[in-house]
Coordinates of C-alpha atoms and ligand atoms in Angstrom, one line a residue:
M1 CA 10.8 -53.6 -49.7
A2 CA 14.2 -54.8 -48.5
L3 CA 15.0 -54.7 -44.9
P4 CA 17.3 -51.9 -43.8
Y5 CA 21.0 -52.5 -43.5
H6 CA 21.1 -53.2 -39.8
V7 CA 18.3 -55.7 -39.2
A8 CA 18.9 -55.8 -35.4
N9 CA 18.4 -52.1 -35.2
H10 CA 15.3 -52.2 -37.3
L11 CA 13.9 -54.8 -34.8
D12 CA 14.9 -52.6 -31.9
T13 CA 13.0 -49.7 -33.4
A14 CA 9.9 -51.8 -34.2
L15 CA 9.8 -53.3 -30.7
R16 CA 10.2 -49.9 -29.1
I17 CA 7.3 -48.5 -31.1
T18 CA 5.0 -51.4 -30.0
A19 CA 6.2 -51.2 -26.4
D20 CA 5.5 -47.5 -26.4
H21 CA 1.9 -48.1 -27.6
L22 CA 1.6 -50.5 -24.7
G23 CA 2.9 -47.9 -22.3
L24 CA 6.0 -49.9 -21.4
V25 CA 8.7 -47.5 -22.6
V26 CA 8.0 -44.8 -20.1
R27 CA 8.3 -47.5 -17.4
G28 CA 11.8 -48.3 -18.6
F29 CA 11.3 -51.2 -21.1
E30 CA 14.4 -51.9 -23.2
P31 CA 14.0 -54.4 -26.2
E32 CA 17.6 -55.8 -25.8
V33 CA 17.9 -57.2 -29.3
R34 CA 20.9 -59.4 -30.0
V35 CA 22.2 -61.9 -32.5
A36 CA 20.7 -65.3 -31.6
D37 CA 22.1 -68.7 -31.5
P38 CA 21.4 -69.8 -35.0
A39 CA 19.5 -72.8 -33.7
H40 CA 16.8 -70.5 -32.3
G41 CA 16.7 -67.8 -35.0
D42 CA 18.6 -64.8 -36.2
F43 CA 17.8 -62.3 -33.5
Q44 CA 16.5 -62.5 -30.1
A45 CA 14.8 -59.8 -27.9
N46 CA 15.3 -60.5 -24.2
G47 CA 13.8 -57.3 -22.8
A48 CA 10.5 -58.6 -21.7
L49 CA 12.1 -60.8 -19.1
A50 CA 13.9 -58.2 -17.0
F51 CA 11.0 -55.8 -17.4
A52 CA 8.3 -58.3 -16.3
K53 CA 10.5 -59.4 -13.3
R54 CA 10.8 -55.8 -12.1
E55 CA 7.1 -55.1 -12.7
K56 CA 6.0 -58.5 -11.2
Q57 CA 4.3 -59.6 -14.4
N58 CA 4.2 -62.8 -16.3
P59 CA 7.1 -62.4 -18.8
R60 CA 5.7 -64.8 -21.3
A61 CA 2.3 -63.1 -21.4
L62 CA 4.1 -59.7 -21.7
A63 CA 6.2 -61.0 -24.6
Q64 CA 3.1 -62.4 -26.3
Q65 CA 1.4 -59.0 -25.9
I66 CA 4.3 -57.3 -27.6
V67 CA 4.4 -59.8 -30.4
D68 CA 0.7 -59.4 -31.0
G69 CA 1.2 -55.7 -31.3
L70 CA 4.0 -55.8 -33.8
E71 CA 3.4 -54.2 -37.2
A72 CA 2.3 -56.6 -39.9
S73 CA 5.4 -56.1 -42.1
L74 CA 7.6 -57.7 -39.5
K75 CA 5.5 -60.8 -39.8
T76 CA 6.1 -60.9 -43.5
D77 CA 9.9 -60.7 -43.0
F78 CA 10.3 -62.9 -39.9
E79 CA 9.0 -66.1 -38.3
I80 CA 8.4 -64.9 -34.8
T81 CA 8.3 -67.3 -31.9
L82 CA 8.3 -67.2 -28.2
A83 CA 10.7 -69.3 -26.3
G84 CA 11.5 -70.1 -22.7
P85 CA 10.2 -67.7 -20.1
G86 CA 9.7 -64.8 -22.6
F87 CA 12.4 -64.5 -25.2
I88 CA 11.1 -63.4 -28.6
N89 CA 12.9 -65.1 -31.5
F90 CA 13.0 -63.7 -35.0
R91 CA 14.0 -65.8 -37.9
L92 CA 14.4 -64.2 -41.3
K93 CA 12.4 -65.8 -44.1
P94 CA 14.1 -66.7 -47.3
E95 CA 12.4 -63.8 -49.2
A96 CA 13.7 -61.3 -46.6
L97 CA 17.2 -62.8 -46.8
F98 CA 17.2 -62.6 -50.5
A99 CA 16.0 -59.0 -50.6
W100 CA 18.7 -57.9 -48.2
L101 CA 21.4 -59.7 -50.2
R102 CA 20.1 -58.1 -53.4
A103 CA 20.0 -54.6 -51.8
Y104 CA 23.5 -54.4 -50.2
D105 CA 25.5 -54.9 -53.3
S106 CA 28.7 -52.8 -52.8
A107 CA 31.0 -51.6 -50.1
Q108 CA 29.6 -48.1 -50.6
H109 CA 26.1 -49.3 -50.0
L110 CA 27.1 -51.2 -46.8
E111 CA 29.0 -48.1 -45.6
T112 CA 26.0 -45.9 -46.2
G113 CA 24.0 -48.3 -44.0
A114 CA 26.7 -48.5 -41.3
A115 CA 27.2 -44.7 -41.2
A116 CA 24.2 -44.1 -38.9
A117 CA 26.3 -45.1 -35.9
H118 CA 28.7 -42.1 -35.8
A119 CA 27.1 -39.9 -38.4
G120 CA 28.2 -36.2 -38.1
Q121 CA 30.8 -37.0 -35.6
T122 CA 34.6 -36.2 -35.6
W123 CA 37.0 -38.6 -33.9
V124 CA 40.7 -38.1 -33.4
V125 CA 42.7 -41.4 -33.2
D126 CA 46.2 -41.0 -31.7
Y127 CA 48.2 -44.1 -32.6
S128 CA 51.6 -45.4 -33.5
S129 CA 53.1 -42.3 -31.9
P130 CA 56.7 -43.5 -31.6
N131 CA 59.6 -41.4 -30.3
T132 CA 61.8 -39.8 -32.9
A133 CA 65.5 -40.4 -33.5
K134 CA 65.0 -44.1 -32.8
Q135 CA 63.9 -46.9 -35.0
M136 CA 60.5 -48.5 -34.6
H137 CA 60.8 -52.0 -33.0
V138 CA 58.4 -54.8 -32.4
G139 CA 56.8 -53.0 -29.5
H140 CA 55.6 -50.4 -32.0
L141 CA 53.6 -52.9 -34.0
R142 CA 50.4 -53.2 -32.1
S143 CA 49.5 -49.5 -31.7
A144 CA 49.9 -49.0 -35.5
V145 CA 48.0 -52.1 -36.5
I146 CA 45.1 -51.8 -33.9
G147 CA 44.9 -48.0 -34.4
E148 CA 44.6 -48.3 -38.1
A149 CA 41.8 -50.9 -37.9
L150 CA 40.0 -48.6 -35.4
C151 CA 40.3 -45.6 -37.8
R152 CA 38.8 -47.6 -40.6
M153 CA 36.0 -49.0 -38.6
L154 CA 35.1 -45.6 -37.2
T155 CA 35.2 -44.1 -40.7
F156 CA 33.0 -46.9 -42.0
T157 CA 30.5 -46.2 -39.2
G158 CA 30.1 -42.6 -40.2
A159 CA 32.8 -40.7 -38.3
K160 CA 35.1 -38.2 -39.8
V161 CA 38.4 -39.6 -38.5
I162 CA 41.6 -37.6 -37.9
R163 CA 44.6 -39.8 -37.8
D164 CA 47.2 -38.1 -35.5
N165 CA 50.7 -39.4 -34.9
H166 CA 51.6 -38.0 -31.5
L167 CA 55.3 -38.3 -31.9
G168 CA 57.6 -38.3 -28.9
D169 CA 59.8 -35.6 -30.4
W170 CA 60.8 -33.5 -27.4
G171 CA 62.7 -34.3 -24.2
T172 CA 66.0 -34.4 -22.5
Q173 CA 67.5 -37.0 -24.9
F174 CA 68.0 -34.2 -27.5
G175 CA 70.7 -32.6 -25.4
K176 CA 72.9 -35.7 -25.6
L177 CA 72.0 -36.4 -29.2
I178 CA 73.0 -32.9 -30.3
Y179 CA 76.2 -33.3 -28.2
G180 CA 77.0 -36.5 -30.1
Y181 CA 76.0 -35.1 -33.5
K182 CA 78.3 -32.1 -33.2
R183 CA 81.3 -34.4 -32.5
W184 CA 80.8 -37.6 -34.5
A185 CA 78.2 -37.2 -37.2
D186 CA 78.9 -39.0 -40.4
D187 CA 77.3 -37.1 -43.3
E188 CA 77.2 -40.1 -45.6
A189 CA 75.5 -42.3 -43.0
M190 CA 73.1 -39.5 -42.2
M191 CA 72.0 -39.5 -45.9
A192 CA 71.8 -43.2 -46.3
E193 CA 70.5 -44.5 -43.0
P194 CA 69.5 -41.5 -40.9
I195 CA 67.8 -43.2 -38.0
E196 CA 70.6 -45.8 -37.6
E197 CA 73.0 -42.9 -37.5
L198 CA 71.0 -40.9 -35.0
E199 CA 70.8 -44.0 -32.8
R200 CA 74.5 -44.4 -33.0
L201 CA 75.1 -40.7 -32.2
Y202 CA 72.7 -40.7 -29.2
K203 CA 74.6 -43.8 -27.8
L204 CA 77.9 -42.0 -28.2
G205 CA 76.5 -38.9 -26.7
H206 CA 75.1 -40.8 -23.8
T207 CA 78.3 -42.7 -23.0
A208 CA 80.4 -39.5 -23.3
T209 CA 78.3 -37.6 -20.7
P210 CA 78.4 -39.6 -17.5
E211 CA 76.6 -38.2 -14.4
G212 CA 78.6 -35.4 -12.8
S213 CA 80.9 -34.8 -15.7
P214 CA 81.6 -31.5 -17.4
E215 CA 80.6 -33.2 -20.7
L216 CA 77.1 -33.7 -19.2
E217 CA 77.0 -30.0 -18.4
E218 CA 77.7 -29.3 -22.0
A219 CA 74.9 -31.6 -23.2
K220 CA 72.6 -29.8 -20.8
R221 CA 73.6 -26.5 -22.3
E222 CA 72.7 -27.9 -25.7
L223 CA 69.3 -28.9 -24.4
V224 CA 68.7 -25.4 -22.9
K225 CA 69.7 -23.8 -26.2
L226 CA 67.2 -26.0 -28.0
Q227 CA 64.5 -25.2 -25.5
N228 CA 65.2 -21.5 -25.8
G229 CA 64.8 -21.6 -29.6
D230 CA 68.4 -21.1 -30.7
P231 CA 68.0 -21.2 -34.5
A232 CA 71.0 -23.6 -35.1
S233 CA 69.8 -26.1 -32.5
V234 CA 66.2 -25.9 -33.7
A235 CA 67.4 -26.5 -37.3
L236 CA 69.3 -29.7 -36.2
W237 CA 66.3 -30.9 -34.2
K238 CA 64.1 -30.4 -37.2
Q239 CA 66.4 -32.3 -39.4
F240 CA 66.3 -35.2 -36.8
S241 CA 62.5 -35.2 -36.8
E242 CA 62.2 -35.1 -40.6
A243 CA 64.6 -37.9 -41.1
S244 CA 62.7 -40.0 -38.5
L245 CA 59.4 -39.4 -40.2
R246 CA 60.8 -40.4 -43.5
A247 CA 61.9 -43.7 -42.0
F248 CA 58.6 -44.2 -40.2
D249 CA 56.7 -43.5 -43.4
Q250 CA 58.3 -46.5 -45.1
I251 CA 56.9 -48.7 -42.4
Y252 CA 53.5 -47.0 -42.5
E253 CA 53.3 -47.4 -46.2
R254 CA 53.8 -51.2 -45.8
L255 CA 51.1 -51.3 -43.2
G256 CA 48.7 -49.2 -45.3
I257 CA 48.8 -46.2 -42.9
R258 CA 48.7 -42.6 -43.8
F259 CA 48.5 -39.9 -41.1
D260 CA 46.6 -36.7 -41.4
H261 CA 48.8 -35.0 -38.8
N262 CA 52.1 -35.6 -37.0
L263 CA 51.5 -33.3 -34.1
G264 CA 54.2 -34.5 -31.7
E265 CA 54.9 -33.4 -28.2
S266 CA 56.9 -30.4 -29.4
F267 CA 53.8 -28.9 -31.1
Y268 CA 52.4 -28.3 -27.6
N269 CA 55.4 -26.4 -26.2
D270 CA 53.7 -23.1 -26.5
K271 CA 50.4 -24.5 -25.3
V272 CA 51.3 -25.7 -21.8
E273 CA 51.3 -22.3 -20.2
R274 CA 47.5 -22.1 -20.6
V275 CA 47.2 -25.5 -19.0
Y276 CA 49.2 -24.4 -15.9
R277 CA 47.2 -21.2 -15.7
E278 CA 43.7 -22.8 -16.0
L279 CA 44.5 -25.7 -13.7
T280 CA 45.8 -23.3 -11.1
E281 CA 43.0 -20.8 -11.3
T282 CA 40.3 -23.5 -11.1
K283 CA 42.2 -25.0 -8.1
I284 CA 42.3 -28.4 -9.7
A285 CA 46.1 -28.4 -9.5
E286 CA 48.2 -27.4 -6.5
D287 CA 51.8 -26.6 -5.6
S288 CA 53.8 -29.4 -4.2
E289 CA 57.4 -28.6 -3.4
G290 CA 57.6 -26.4 -6.4
A291 CA 55.9 -28.7 -8.8
L292 CA 52.3 -28.3 -10.0
V293 CA 50.4 -31.5 -9.4
V294 CA 46.8 -32.9 -9.3
F295 CA 45.5 -35.4 -6.8
H296 CA 42.3 -37.2 -7.3
D297 CA 41.1 -37.8 -3.7
E298 CA 38.1 -39.8 -4.8
H299 CA 40.3 -42.3 -6.5
P300 CA 42.0 -45.1 -4.5
R301 CA 45.3 -44.9 -6.2
F302 CA 45.6 -41.2 -7.1
S303 CA 44.5 -39.7 -3.8
R304 CA 46.9 -37.8 -1.6
H305 CA 46.0 -40.1 1.3
T306 CA 47.6 -43.3 -0.1
E307 CA 50.8 -44.7 1.3
R308 CA 52.9 -43.6 -1.6
P309 CA 51.1 -40.7 -3.3
N310 CA 51.4 -40.6 -7.1
P311 CA 50.0 -37.3 -8.2
F312 CA 49.6 -36.2 -11.8
M313 CA 52.7 -34.0 -12.6
V314 CA 51.4 -31.0 -14.5
R315 CA 54.7 -29.1 -14.2
K316 CA 57.9 -30.4 -12.8
A317 CA 59.7 -28.6 -9.9
D318 CA 62.3 -27.3 -12.3
G319 CA 59.6 -25.6 -14.3
A320 CA 59.8 -28.0 -17.2
S321 CA 56.8 -29.6 -18.9
G322 CA 56.5 -33.3 -19.2
Y323 CA 54.3 -36.1 -20.7
A324 CA 51.3 -35.0 -18.5
S325 CA 51.6 -31.3 -19.5
T326 CA 51.7 -32.0 -23.2
D327 CA 48.9 -34.5 -23.0
L328 CA 46.7 -32.1 -21.2
A329 CA 47.4 -29.5 -23.9
T330 CA 46.7 -32.1 -26.5
A331 CA 43.3 -32.9 -25.1
L332 CA 42.3 -29.2 -25.2
Y333 CA 43.7 -28.7 -28.7
R334 CA 41.8 -31.6 -30.1
T335 CA 38.6 -30.4 -28.5
E336 CA 39.0 -26.8 -29.6
H337 CA 40.7 -27.1 -32.9
F338 CA 39.3 -30.3 -34.3
K339 CA 36.0 -30.0 -32.4
T340 CA 36.3 -33.7 -31.8
D341 CA 33.4 -35.8 -30.4
G342 CA 35.8 -38.6 -29.4
I343 CA 39.4 -39.1 -28.7
V344 CA 41.0 -42.6 -28.9
V345 CA 44.6 -43.1 -27.8
V346 CA 46.2 -46.4 -28.5
T347 CA 49.1 -47.5 -26.3
D348 CA 50.2 -50.5 -24.4
F349 CA 48.6 -51.2 -21.0
R350 CA 51.6 -49.9 -19.1
Q351 CA 50.3 -46.3 -19.6
T352 CA 47.0 -47.1 -18.0
D353 CA 47.7 -45.0 -14.9
H354 CA 48.8 -42.0 -17.0
F355 CA 45.6 -42.0 -19.0
E356 CA 43.4 -42.6 -16.1
Q357 CA 44.9 -39.6 -14.3
L358 CA 44.8 -37.6 -17.6
F359 CA 41.1 -38.3 -18.2
L360 CA 40.1 -37.6 -14.6
T361 CA 42.0 -34.2 -14.8
V362 CA 40.5 -33.3 -18.2
K363 CA 37.0 -34.0 -17.0
K364 CA 37.3 -31.7 -13.9
W365 CA 39.1 -29.0 -15.9
F366 CA 36.6 -29.0 -18.8
A367 CA 33.7 -29.0 -16.4
A368 CA 35.2 -26.1 -14.5
K369 CA 35.7 -24.1 -17.7
S370 CA 32.5 -25.3 -19.4
Y371 CA 34.4 -26.7 -22.3
R372 CA 32.6 -29.4 -24.2
L373 CA 33.9 -32.8 -23.2
P374 CA 34.5 -35.4 -25.9
E375 CA 34.4 -39.1 -25.3
L376 CA 37.8 -40.2 -24.0
H377 CA 39.1 -43.7 -24.7
H378 CA 42.4 -45.2 -23.8
V379 CA 42.7 -48.3 -26.0
T380 CA 45.2 -50.6 -24.4
F381 CA 46.9 -53.8 -25.5
G382 CA 49.2 -56.5 -24.1
A383 CA 52.8 -57.2 -24.8
V384 CA 54.2 -59.0 -27.9
T385 CA 55.7 -62.2 -26.6
D386 CA 57.2 -65.4 -27.9
E387 CA 55.4 -68.7 -27.4
A388 CA 56.9 -69.2 -24.0
G389 CA 55.4 -65.9 -22.9
K390 CA 58.7 -63.9 -22.9
A391 CA 59.2 -60.6 -24.6
L392 CA 60.0 -61.2 -28.2
K393 CA 63.7 -60.7 -28.8
T394 CA 66.3 -61.5 -31.5
R395 CA 68.4 -64.6 -31.0
D396 CA 71.1 -62.7 -29.3
G397 CA 68.7 -61.0 -27.0
G398 CA 68.3 -57.6 -28.8
T399 CA 65.1 -55.8 -29.7
I400 CA 63.6 -56.8 -33.0
K401 CA 63.4 -53.9 -35.5
L402 CA 60.0 -53.6 -37.0
K403 CA 61.5 -53.3 -40.4
S404 CA 63.3 -56.6 -40.2
L405 CA 60.2 -58.3 -38.7
L406 CA 58.1 -57.2 -41.7
D407 CA 60.9 -58.3 -44.1
E408 CA 61.0 -61.7 -42.5
A409 CA 57.2 -62.0 -42.7
V410 CA 57.4 -61.4 -46.5
D411 CA 60.3 -63.8 -46.9
R412 CA 58.5 -66.5 -45.1
A413 CA 55.3 -65.8 -47.1
F414 CA 57.3 -66.0 -50.3
A415 CA 58.6 -69.5 -49.4
L416 CA 55.0 -70.5 -48.6
V417 CA 53.5 -69.2 -51.8
T418 CA 56.3 -70.8 -53.9
E419 CA 55.7 -74.1 -52.2
K420 CA 51.9 -73.9 -53.0
N421 CA 52.2 -72.4 -56.4
P422 CA 55.6 -73.0 -57.9
D423 CA 54.3 -72.3 -61.5
L424 CA 53.3 -68.7 -60.9
P425 CA 55.9 -66.2 -62.3
E426 CA 58.3 -64.9 -59.6
T427 CA 57.1 -61.3 -59.7
E428 CA 53.6 -62.4 -59.0
R429 CA 54.7 -64.7 -56.2
R430 CA 56.6 -61.7 -54.7
A431 CA 53.6 -59.5 -54.9
I432 CA 51.4 -62.1 -53.3
A433 CA 54.0 -62.6 -50.5
Q434 CA 53.8 -58.9 -49.6
T435 CA 50.1 -59.1 -49.0
V436 CA 50.2 -62.4 -47.3
G437 CA 53.2 -61.7 -45.1
I438 CA 52.1 -58.3 -43.9
G439 CA 48.5 -59.4 -43.6
A440 CA 49.6 -62.4 -41.5
V441 CA 51.4 -60.1 -39.0
Q442 CA 48.5 -57.6 -38.9
Y443 CA 45.8 -60.3 -38.6
A444 CA 47.6 -62.3 -35.9
D445 CA 47.3 -59.2 -33.8
L446 CA 43.8 -58.2 -34.7
S447 CA 42.3 -61.7 -34.4
Q448 CA 43.0 -61.8 -30.7
N449 CA 41.4 -59.8 -28.0
R450 CA 43.8 -56.8 -27.7
S451 CA 43.9 -57.0 -23.9
S452 CA 45.8 -60.3 -24.2
N453 CA 49.4 -60.5 -25.1
Y454 CA 50.1 -61.0 -28.8
V455 CA 51.8 -64.4 -28.8
F456 CA 54.0 -64.2 -31.8
S457 CA 54.2 -67.5 -33.8
W458 CA 55.3 -67.5 -37.4
E459 CA 53.9 -71.0 -37.8
K460 CA 50.5 -70.1 -36.6
M461 CA 50.1 -66.8 -38.3
L462 CA 51.2 -68.3 -41.7
S463 CA 49.0 -71.4 -41.4
F464 CA 46.3 -72.0 -43.9
E465 CA 44.2 -73.4 -41.2
G466 CA 42.4 -71.6 -38.4
N467 CA 41.6 -67.9 -37.8
T468 CA 44.5 -66.6 -39.9
A469 CA 45.2 -64.2 -42.7
P470 CA 46.3 -66.9 -45.2
Y471 CA 43.0 -68.8 -44.5
L472 CA 40.9 -65.7 -45.1
L473 CA 42.9 -64.4 -48.0
Y474 CA 42.7 -67.8 -49.6
A475 CA 38.9 -67.9 -49.2
V476 CA 38.7 -64.6 -51.0
A477 CA 41.0 -65.7 -53.8
R478 CA 39.0 -68.9 -54.2
I479 CA 35.8 -67.1 -54.7
H480 CA 37.5 -64.9 -57.3
S481 CA 38.5 -68.1 -59.1
I482 CA 34.9 -69.3 -59.3
F483 CA 34.0 -66.1 -61.2
R484 CA 36.9 -66.5 -63.5
K485 CA 35.8 -70.1 -64.2
A486 CA 32.2 -69.0 -64.7
N487 CA 33.6 -66.3 -67.1
T488 CA 31.7 -63.5 -65.3
T489 CA 32.3 -60.9 -62.7
P490 CA 30.8 -60.8 -59.2
A491 CA 28.8 -57.6 -60.1
A492 CA 27.4 -59.1 -63.3
A493 CA 26.5 -62.4 -61.6
A494 CA 24.8 -60.7 -58.7
S495 CA 22.6 -58.5 -60.8
E496 CA 21.5 -61.5 -62.8
S497 CA 17.7 -61.4 -62.4
G498 CA 17.1 -65.1 -62.8
A499 CA 18.3 -66.0 -59.3
T500 CA 15.8 -67.8 -57.1
L501 CA 15.5 -67.7 -53.3
P502 CA 18.1 -69.5 -51.1
E503 CA 16.7 -72.9 -50.6
T504 CA 19.2 -75.6 -49.4
A505 CA 20.3 -75.7 -45.8
S506 CA 23.8 -74.5 -46.6
E507 CA 22.6 -71.7 -48.8
I508 CA 20.3 -70.5 -46.1
S509 CA 22.9 -70.7 -43.3
L510 CA 25.3 -68.7 -45.5
A511 CA 22.7 -66.1 -46.3
R512 CA 21.8 -65.8 -42.6
K513 CA 25.5 -65.2 -41.7
L514 CA 25.9 -62.6 -44.3
V515 CA 23.0 -60.5 -42.9
K516 CA 24.9 -60.4 -39.5
F517 CA 27.8 -58.3 -40.9
P518 CA 26.4 -55.1 -39.5
D519 CA 26.3 -56.6 -36.0
A520 CA 29.9 -57.6 -36.2
V521 CA 31.0 -54.2 -37.4
R522 CA 28.9 -52.5 -34.7
L523 CA 30.2 -54.6 -31.9
A524 CA 33.8 -54.1 -33.0
S525 CA 33.5 -50.4 -33.3
D526 CA 31.4 -49.9 -30.2
T527 CA 33.9 -51.8 -28.0
L528 CA 36.9 -50.6 -30.1
R529 CA 37.9 -54.2 -30.3
P530 CA 38.6 -55.4 -33.9
H531 CA 38.8 -59.1 -33.0
H532 CA 35.0 -59.2 -33.0
L533 CA 35.0 -58.4 -36.7
G534 CA 37.9 -60.9 -37.3
L535 CA 35.9 -63.7 -35.6
Y536 CA 32.9 -62.9 -37.7
L537 CA 34.9 -63.1 -40.9
Y538 CA 36.4 -66.4 -39.9
E539 CA 33.0 -67.9 -39.2
L540 CA 31.7 -66.5 -42.4
A541 CA 34.5 -68.1 -44.3
G542 CA 33.7 -71.4 -42.5
D543 CA 30.0 -71.1 -43.6
Y544 CA 31.1 -70.4 -47.1
S545 CA 33.3 -73.4 -47.1
S546 CA 30.5 -75.7 -45.9
F547 CA 28.2 -74.2 -48.6
N548 CA 30.9 -74.8 -51.2
S549 CA 31.3 -78.4 -50.3
A550 CA 27.6 -79.1 -50.0
D551 CA 26.3 -77.2 -53.0
K552 CA 28.1 -77.1 -56.3
V553 CA 28.0 -73.5 -57.6
L554 CA 28.5 -73.9 -61.4
V555 CA 25.6 -76.1 -62.1
D556 CA 23.6 -76.1 -65.4
D557 CA 20.3 -75.0 -64.0
P558 CA 20.5 -71.2 -64.6
A559 CA 18.3 -70.3 -61.7
I560 CA 20.2 -72.3 -59.1
R561 CA 23.5 -71.2 -60.6
A562 CA 22.4 -67.6 -60.4
R563 CA 21.4 -67.7 -56.8
R564 CA 24.6 -69.5 -55.8
L565 CA 26.7 -67.0 -57.6
L566 CA 24.8 -64.3 -55.8
L567 CA 25.8 -65.8 -52.5
C568 CA 29.4 -66.1 -53.7
A569 CA 29.4 -62.5 -54.8
R570 CA 28.1 -61.3 -51.4
T571 CA 30.4 -63.5 -49.4
L572 CA 33.3 -62.0 -51.4
L573 CA 32.0 -58.5 -50.9
I574 CA 31.7 -58.9 -47.2
L575 CA 35.0 -60.7 -46.7
E576 CA 36.8 -58.1 -48.7
T577 CA 35.1 -55.2 -47.0
G578 CA 35.7 -56.7 -43.6
L579 CA 39.4 -57.4 -44.3
H580 CA 39.9 -53.9 -45.7
L581 CA 38.3 -52.5 -42.5
L582 CA 40.9 -54.3 -40.5
G583 CA 43.7 -52.8 -42.6
L584 CA 44.5 -55.8 -44.7
R585 CA 45.0 -55.9 -48.5
T586 CA 43.3 -58.8 -50.4
L587 CA 44.2 -60.8 -53.5
E588 CA 42.4 -62.1 -56.5
R589 CA 44.8 -65.0 -56.9
M590 CA 47.0 -66.8 -54.5
Ligands
LIG1 N1 55.3 -41.6 -27.6 C1 54.6 -42.4 -26.6 C2 55.4 -43.7 -26.4 O1 56.2 -44.1 -27.2 C3 53.2 -42.7 -27.0 C4 52.3 -41.5 -27.1 C5 50.9 -41.9 -27.1 N2 50.0 -40.7 -27.2 C6 49.9 -39.8 -26.3 N3 49.0 -38.8 -26.5 N4 50.4 -39.9 -25.1 O2 55.1 -44.4 -25.4

């Protein structure tokens, strides 16, 4: 019998059962299984240590007692040793490695194994979420890229994921935009390049309505008309939103993103009244000079007792709703309508205070009304900077449009592919350049801890060396080429029954790394940090490359050839599955 998909989980369960028999679980024993340093084994259980210390027992004796009690099948699959003051090391035997590799033979199969983590759960992921009537610029890259990777990882680990683009499609800017539109709109430009035209009209509207001018009063009247639902104003606003979405969709398509919903701020217009009512009646919010606000006195920064109080503004003094109002309504809608178990919002770190205040308020509100509280996660990320650490700008100091950034990535990748492979037909080189260029931009983001700044370097992201998309995509293409050379397919080669157990040092290292894929996926999805998966894939590609230089794959001996092709097929499967989870496309030829 093959081991289950997630070997570390399987060990955790087995250790718990044994510890339970020994009466340790009721006293708080935790197995603490983790991936081990490969020099010591595959997995390590550290739990005996902390437990023995607390209970004033000899940790090594306790660990030995647990090992003695383990079920026999574990001893068939693992070499089990004690180390140091009471670590239990588990090393998979070649038979067990081989059986696992045989069993997990498709992305579907891996996914079935992984699905236990979030089985039966629904998660809403709020990402990208740009403001309408403006182009997406480089600052919009990270939320889209990180958000999509999280959606895919959560789906893979069993959740039903709802991708929600929370557009900033409401606010005072629409007064000035309508003002500009009514005076200077160019129909042709509106057809050809709507967002560029809307940006131009907003700028004109803004300059024409200075503070204190009668023009500004007119722009404000436009806003009030829109807010009161005047049909002509609403029709215009709708046209702006639709044009914006069409432009955004072109970017999303290039990044492999498809939203289930575009429930922007405007969607919550009629849902904020209930927020005001419930937060008032539960006394969570209070009146402050006409505004409705929430203080969190238990919190050092959001308490009323700080030097410069910074309350959460549920309703402004003029009665208008704002970012806080719509986000409160959004949390409730997601909970009631989607029955979500988890909400993830992906924005840059500058919104940290807003989301801390939002989540604190939601927790108190839902508790007071006995609403079910979903898990709430604000996933933050750093800025996009150049190599000197400054905000990334065009040469003349302007903001870089996302569209032109992606175009440049593809152009640069095309030059690179042409240099490497001048003989490929141009259409093929263009297609490869799409995948490599976009993948490079995505992966440069995903391979770093998202809390750090994304230091943008064309040279690094397009290098074939290091933890980069070209390196990983090339590893994938290289494995495909082995199968072409062998005149077989990964599936056929892997089902070949003549394969023998992994035997050489590099075969065994590679097999041991492959079996750790579930741990990498789990770590990345539990922490909502895709770079853990990226690092694993990079290390796997490294182990594959060592295997490839140590052991020739296409040898004459059919048994050795079959087992090496099995390893190639599984490396390919896991690299491709992992890269797709991060949102990248892969190639068979490069
Ligand atoms: N539109 C916002 C911005 O551009 C991001 C919205 C994020 N989502 C949310 N529910 N607040 O900064």
